[in-house]
């Protein structure tokens, strides 16, 4: 570990600046020049003494506490734990080295250690914008000398690699409850239709129940009207297809479209696995990037996350045909197929339409895409210049292309999800709950 380098403090700079006053007066009398030289020399000597007397890196122990797996797009806590090794007090400032592009707050803080308080914890938060591997660097300490004129700048080796996974913390119990509440009509339909359902239990008749669910034999035995309660079928395959082509490289709401799609896909995977269904994932661009066949269990969610946390958008056209052929060459069982893609490009949408509609009626396709609120606003904005008029025309054409593609998909029996980034995951989950509640799969 290096002995460090000297760094003058604000007090030392102020004293040197004060010496400029007699230097300015040296024009009138040379005595002031000697006074200025004497002051500067004294400050330099005091700074040198202060640097030599300042604590060294060996006087402080630094440890970084951070989870090995972080979530992208949300604040993650990090702690710097400092401990005094010697017997004399140490004052200074600590700065953690964070890669560029990472939003960080509070990674540079002052600290003070003494024999009476030999430990200090500095907490800060960092928000990785994207998934993948992240390397935190060394910790830089600026240790103040006893006079406060000069500090010793040292680097403490602390390089550490962490993984940045898609954000799963957004799927709280409250968020799922809201998603289910917003799909309340589907839950009421569940009581009216028993087709495609698994019998769960009996309960007393309530106002509004479908008479077709009345169990007359059980009612006769118990002396009161009883109805059959059904639950959504379990063990149904849910296949998540993630488009990693150039259309998903653009940004919406400060993050790449692909990042929003990965977050939504994993949130949907978690809900589906909790419901007892089997979930698989296929990431593709011009060829297949990652594939996990449908499986059950919470351990499978970890495997899904591992397979997607490094997914990147490639600047190439996506081959929907190859992705579908690859997925269904291994299974022909009826599945809910959720495709996360972008429907703005009319050329790509033509191929997508043909291959997606070919899934019907054997499978139930769902096409989920992000709503670009800026693009939608541009399509309806009142132009104030010729350039604005061209921008509105282009945005309106893209919006019309989307509406045309979405209408064709719906008319052919596919489901279409379109929502802004902040509600994209919840909208996708609601569609899944809608499918399960109505027995569409």
XYZ file of C-alpha atoms in Angstrom:
441
model
C 0.000 0.000 0.000
C 1.443 3.368 -1.034
C 2.247 6.058 1.585
C -0.248 8.369 -0.119
C 0.040 11.817 -1.565
C -0.381 15.217 0.115
C -3.594 17.165 -0.470
C -3.784 20.744 0.928
C -7.012 21.571 2.711
C -9.157 24.644 2.304
C -7.488 26.197 5.348
C -4.045 25.923 3.733
C -5.351 27.495 0.520
C -6.874 30.337 2.530
C -3.538 31.030 4.305
C -1.689 31.070 0.970
C -4.314 33.444 -0.384
C -3.800 35.701 2.643
C -0.117 35.950 1.720
C -1.169 37.614 -1.541
C -2.046 40.777 0.373
C 1.533 41.644 1.360
C 2.675 40.459 -2.067
C 0.409 43.069 -3.641
C 1.807 45.723 -1.286
C 5.381 44.827 -2.333
C 5.008 47.372 -5.118
C 5.157 50.116 -2.486
C 7.778 48.551 -0.220
C 10.012 45.486 -0.716
C 9.522 44.590 2.957
C 6.063 43.310 2.099
C 7.588 40.987 -0.499
C 9.761 39.348 2.153
C 6.732 39.124 4.408
C 4.754 37.338 1.689
C 7.641 34.933 1.049
C 7.920 34.245 4.785
C 4.199 33.531 5.074
C 4.165 31.186 2.086
C 7.259 29.372 3.361
C 5.695 28.970 6.808
C 2.502 27.566 5.313
C 4.442 25.113 3.154
C 6.523 23.947 6.125
C 3.424 23.521 8.271
C 1.731 21.603 5.466
C 4.758 19.319 5.140
C 4.754 18.717 8.909
C 1.007 18.102 8.871
C 1.325 15.584 6.031
C 4.093 13.673 7.795
C 2.074 13.626 11.023
C -1.168 12.587 9.304
C -2.460 9.058 9.895
C -1.506 6.367 7.430
C -3.656 3.801 5.671
C -2.508 1.169 8.157
C -4.220 3.137 10.947
C -7.671 2.488 9.461
C -9.341 -0.747 8.433
C -11.973 -0.433 5.690
C -14.540 -3.023 4.732
C -17.314 -2.698 2.164
C -20.607 -4.443 2.873
C -22.758 -4.967 -0.223
C -25.054 -7.710 -1.421
C -23.493 -9.955 -4.098
C -26.613 -9.469 -6.229
C -28.110 -6.006 -6.817
C -31.319 -4.956 -8.561
C -31.249 -2.722 -11.608
C -33.237 0.486 -11.714
C -33.729 0.698 -7.934
C -31.689 1.986 -5.004
C -29.364 -0.607 -3.429
C -27.753 -0.020 -0.004
C -23.966 -0.124 0.409
C -22.000 0.338 3.645
C -18.390 1.283 4.301
C -17.352 -0.010 7.709
C -14.287 1.753 9.150
C -12.367 0.640 12.253
C -9.498 2.309 14.137
C -6.328 0.221 14.308
C -4.087 2.561 16.289
C -4.491 4.573 19.477
C -4.634 8.115 18.108
C -7.797 9.682 16.632
C -8.301 9.740 12.887
C -10.376 12.268 10.992
C -10.914 12.392 7.276
C -13.131 11.669 4.327
C -13.944 8.388 2.579
C -14.988 7.982 -1.057
C -16.027 4.725 -2.639
C -15.059 4.207 -6.285
C -18.142 3.553 -8.412
C -18.141 2.857 -12.175
C -19.280 5.735 -14.404
C -22.935 5.733 -15.406
C -24.153 4.425 -12.056
C -26.421 6.784 -10.129
C -24.905 7.089 -6.656
C -25.769 9.228 -3.631
C -23.619 9.671 -0.545
C -20.582 7.645 -1.613
C -18.288 10.427 -0.308
C -18.643 11.230 3.404
C -16.560 12.557 6.319
C -15.741 10.318 9.279
C -14.056 10.483 12.683
C -12.553 7.625 14.692
C -11.204 7.735 18.244
C -10.339 5.248 21.010
C -13.744 6.009 22.536
C -15.551 5.481 19.203
C -13.297 3.160 17.170
C -15.940 2.187 14.600
C -17.935 4.123 12.016
C -20.377 3.057 9.309
C -20.939 5.167 6.213
C -24.057 4.214 4.259
C -24.924 5.236 0.734
C -27.148 4.110 -2.121
C -26.342 3.217 -5.705
C -28.751 2.603 -8.574
C -27.372 0.525 -11.467
C -29.177 1.573 -14.664
C -28.743 -1.760 -16.448
C -28.350 -5.438 -15.725
C -25.081 -7.336 -15.982
C -21.789 -7.431 -14.117
C -20.710 -4.418 -12.055
C -17.283 -3.847 -10.498
C -16.880 -1.548 -7.532
C -13.379 -0.109 -7.240
C -11.109 0.764 -4.354
C -11.926 3.005 -1.408
C -10.134 6.367 -1.295
C -9.344 7.876 2.110
C -8.292 11.459 2.763
C -6.758 11.415 6.261
C -6.388 14.827 7.901
C -3.244 15.896 9.733
C -3.386 17.284 13.300
C -3.218 20.908 12.094
C -5.912 20.516 9.464
C -3.669 22.021 6.771
C -2.836 18.922 4.756
C -4.324 15.460 4.283
C -2.860 12.156 3.224
C -4.678 10.726 0.208
C -4.514 6.915 0.171
C -6.138 4.152 -1.829
C -7.379 1.076 0.030
C -7.678 -1.994 -2.263
C -11.310 -3.090 -2.212
C -12.159 -4.002 -5.800
C -15.233 -6.201 -5.849
C -17.489 -7.656 -8.545
C -21.251 -7.875 -8.059
C -24.084 -9.026 -10.279
C -26.920 -6.723 -11.268
C -30.146 -8.656 -11.757
C -33.490 -7.420 -13.055
C -35.584 -5.725 -10.411
C -37.667 -8.324 -8.578
C -38.275 -6.168 -5.497
C -41.059 -4.348 -7.371
C -43.256 -7.422 -7.032
C -44.381 -6.825 -3.452
C -47.434 -8.359 -1.870
C -49.221 -5.023 -2.181
C -48.409 -4.730 -5.907
C -49.787 -8.198 -6.581
C -52.915 -7.409 -4.542
C -53.491 -4.296 -6.640
C -53.068 -6.302 -9.825
C -55.630 -8.831 -8.658
C -58.015 -6.113 -7.493
C -57.914 -4.412 -10.878
C -58.968 -7.714 -12.445
C -61.994 -8.131 -10.139
C -64.499 -8.698 -13.004
C -62.464 -11.712 -14.102
C -62.699 -13.119 -10.588
C -66.485 -12.753 -10.655
C -66.542 -14.600 -13.987
C -64.681 -17.414 -12.270
C -67.757 -18.159 -10.144
C -70.073 -18.185 -13.152
C -68.130 -20.584 -15.333
C -66.875 -23.995 -14.346
C -65.545 -24.954 -17.740
C -61.844 -25.642 -17.782
C -61.599 -25.378 -13.984
C -60.405 -27.666 -11.222
C -62.881 -28.334 -8.399
C -61.698 -26.745 -5.168
C -64.435 -26.803 -2.507
C -68.077 -26.249 -1.598
C -69.558 -23.174 0.026
C -72.971 -21.655 0.682
C -74.785 -19.904 -2.137
C -74.310 -16.112 -2.308
C -76.345 -13.573 -4.212
C -74.998 -13.316 -7.743
C -73.667 -16.888 -7.974
C -74.412 -18.767 -11.171
C -77.191 -21.310 -10.616
C -75.259 -23.748 -12.795
C -72.659 -24.073 -10.027
C -75.250 -25.267 -7.468
C -74.486 -28.767 -6.192
C -77.975 -30.150 -5.624
C -76.859 -33.369 -3.946
C -74.688 -31.523 -1.424
C -77.506 -29.005 -0.876
C -79.946 -31.829 -0.093
C -77.529 -33.480 2.345
C -76.771 -30.236 4.229
C -80.191 -28.661 4.091
C -78.943 -25.418 2.525
C -77.979 -24.345 -0.967
C -74.347 -25.174 -1.736
C -72.323 -24.191 -4.785
C -69.162 -25.651 -6.264
C -66.055 -23.443 -6.163
C -63.471 -23.908 -8.897
C -59.892 -22.759 -9.063
C -57.776 -21.998 -12.140
C -56.027 -25.026 -13.555
C -52.430 -25.524 -12.533
C -49.437 -27.005 -14.338
C -50.174 -25.019 -17.498
C -47.165 -23.974 -19.613
C -46.325 -20.277 -19.855
C -43.615 -19.470 -22.399
C -41.984 -16.031 -22.260
C -40.337 -14.894 -25.506
C -38.016 -11.922 -25.128
C -37.099 -9.938 -28.220
C -33.460 -8.799 -27.944
C -33.259 -7.201 -31.384
C -32.607 -3.619 -32.371
C -36.176 -2.480 -31.685
C -35.621 -3.124 -27.976
C -32.414 -1.071 -27.773
C -34.240 2.260 -27.600
C -34.973 3.996 -24.331
C -38.293 4.681 -22.630
C -38.558 6.522 -19.332
C -34.779 6.627 -18.899
C -34.144 2.897 -19.383
C -33.797 0.592 -22.356
C -36.944 -1.113 -23.566
C -35.263 -4.470 -23.040
C -34.649 -3.699 -19.346
C -38.331 -2.920 -18.817
C -39.255 -6.102 -20.690
C -36.921 -8.291 -18.624
C -38.323 -6.848 -15.394
C -41.894 -7.474 -16.547
C -41.082 -10.997 -17.770
C -39.567 -12.042 -14.459
C -42.387 -10.513 -12.459
C -44.842 -12.474 -14.587
C -42.718 -15.599 -14.142
C -42.856 -15.212 -10.381
C -46.647 -14.852 -10.327
C -47.080 -17.812 -12.684
C -44.815 -20.043 -10.622
C -46.654 -19.027 -7.441
C -49.890 -20.070 -9.168
C -48.456 -23.532 -9.860
C -47.855 -23.106 -13.582
C -44.749 -24.080 -15.540
C -42.682 -21.200 -16.935
C -40.097 -21.212 -19.700
C -38.141 -18.408 -21.326
C -36.546 -17.862 -24.719
C -34.418 -14.789 -25.515
C -33.673 -14.180 -29.174
C -32.527 -11.712 -31.820
C -31.369 -13.038 -35.198
C -30.822 -16.338 -33.394
C -31.684 -17.842 -30.022
C -29.654 -16.326 -27.163
C -31.002 -18.241 -24.184
C -33.605 -20.927 -23.586
C -35.035 -22.645 -20.532
C -37.922 -25.080 -21.043
C -41.041 -24.680 -18.886
C -40.532 -25.944 -15.349
C -42.177 -25.472 -11.971
C -40.916 -24.334 -8.574
C -39.274 -21.296 -7.017
C -35.796 -22.647 -7.743
C -36.691 -22.307 -11.409
C -37.182 -18.547 -10.903
C -33.514 -18.296 -9.906
C -32.526 -20.099 -13.096
C -34.731 -17.787 -15.159
C -33.105 -14.757 -13.550
C -29.630 -16.152 -14.160
C -30.412 -16.708 -17.827
C -31.688 -13.159 -18.398
C -29.567 -10.859 -16.248
C -26.923 -10.508 -18.972
C -29.363 -10.208 -21.873
C -28.406 -7.328 -24.177
C -30.176 -5.758 -27.144
C -28.299 -6.431 -30.392
C -28.389 -4.030 -33.324
C -29.809 -6.653 -35.655
C -33.195 -7.769 -36.924
C -35.085 -10.261 -34.818
C -36.024 -13.551 -36.426
C -39.455 -14.360 -34.969
C -39.805 -17.443 -37.138
C -36.609 -18.997 -35.855
C -37.591 -18.259 -32.262
C -41.043 -19.844 -32.618
C -39.672 -22.873 -34.469
C -37.040 -23.413 -31.795
C -39.545 -23.123 -28.939
C -42.263 -25.379 -30.301
C -39.977 -27.993 -31.804
C -39.528 -29.189 -28.203
C -43.126 -29.046 -27.006
C -46.512 -29.052 -28.684
C -48.593 -28.764 -25.514
C -51.018 -25.828 -25.516
C -49.262 -22.866 -23.919
C -49.705 -19.229 -23.047
C -47.067 -17.554 -25.230
C -46.113 -14.051 -24.071
C -43.944 -12.172 -26.566
C -42.188 -9.050 -25.269
C -41.366 -6.951 -28.304
C -41.974 -3.617 -30.021
C -44.829 -3.133 -32.485
C -43.848 0.304 -33.813
C -41.837 -0.832 -36.835
C -44.339 -1.795 -39.606
C -41.797 -3.925 -41.526
C -40.963 -6.076 -38.504
C -44.630 -6.195 -37.493
C -45.535 -7.918 -40.776
C -43.329 -10.919 -40.031
C -44.400 -10.925 -36.398
C -48.057 -10.967 -37.403
C -47.717 -13.915 -39.734
C -45.813 -16.100 -37.267
C -47.800 -15.091 -34.182
C -51.180 -15.666 -35.784
C -49.970 -19.081 -36.944
C -49.898 -20.103 -33.271
C -53.681 -19.922 -33.108
C -55.733 -21.900 -32.264
C -53.332 -24.395 -30.690
C -51.694 -21.796 -28.421
C -52.801 -18.512 -26.890
C -50.412 -15.704 -27.919
C -49.999 -12.464 -25.962
C -47.985 -9.625 -27.482
C -46.703 -7.155 -24.881
C -45.097 -3.864 -25.889
C -44.186 -0.621 -24.137
C -46.150 2.553 -24.654
C -43.751 5.372 -25.501
C -45.570 8.319 -23.953
C -43.266 10.823 -25.648
C -44.055 9.327 -29.049
C -47.768 9.314 -28.294
C -47.628 12.958 -27.187
C -45.739 13.904 -30.355
C -48.453 12.275 -32.473
C -51.109 14.614 -31.045
C -49.045 17.741 -30.329
C -49.952 21.023 -32.017
C -46.969 21.919 -34.231
C -45.415 25.368 -33.872
C -42.871 24.992 -36.665
C -42.295 23.059 -39.856
C -39.951 20.686 -38.031
C -42.647 20.019 -35.402
C -45.132 19.286 -38.165
C -42.823 16.687 -39.707
C -42.232 15.157 -36.272
C -45.972 14.934 -35.633
C -46.584 13.318 -39.011
C -43.908 10.687 -38.413
C -45.152 9.954 -34.882
C -48.759 9.755 -36.035
C -47.808 7.295 -38.794
C -46.038 5.048 -36.288
C -49.039 5.207 -33.966
C -51.382 4.268 -36.807
C -49.153 1.334 -37.750
C -49.279 0.087 -34.173
C -53.052 0.391 -33.932
C -53.459 -1.481 -37.226
C -51.172 -4.311 -36.092
C -52.824 -4.543 -32.664
C -56.291 -4.678 -34.218
C -55.259 -7.514 -36.530
C -53.852 -9.473 -33.611
C -56.980 -9.010 -31.517
C -59.304 -9.905 -34.376
C -57.399 -13.163 -34.801
C -57.753 -14.155 -31.145
C -54.424 -12.960 -29.772
C -54.180 -10.699 -26.717
C -52.323 -7.382 -26.842
C -50.775 -5.572 -23.878
C -49.559 -2.015 -24.168
C -48.677 0.060 -21.123
C -46.214 2.764 -20.061
C -42.984 1.708 -18.405
C -44.142 2.360 -14.837
C -47.126 0.018 -15.239
C -45.822 -2.452 -17.795
C -45.224 -5.304 -15.358
C -48.598 -4.898 -13.646
C -50.424 -4.778 -16.987
C -48.762 -8.014 -18.095
C -49.634 -9.701 -14.798
C -53.236 -8.567 -15.095
C -53.483 -10.143 -18.545
C -52.187 -13.428 -17.133
C -54.732 -13.278 -14.283
C -57.456 -12.503 -16.822
C -56.499 -15.574 -18.863
C -56.448 -17.812 -15.799
C -59.701 -16.496 -14.340
C -61.642 -17.009 -17.567
C -60.075 -20.313 -18.456
C -58.855 -19.025 -21.811
C -55.846 -21.300 -21.790
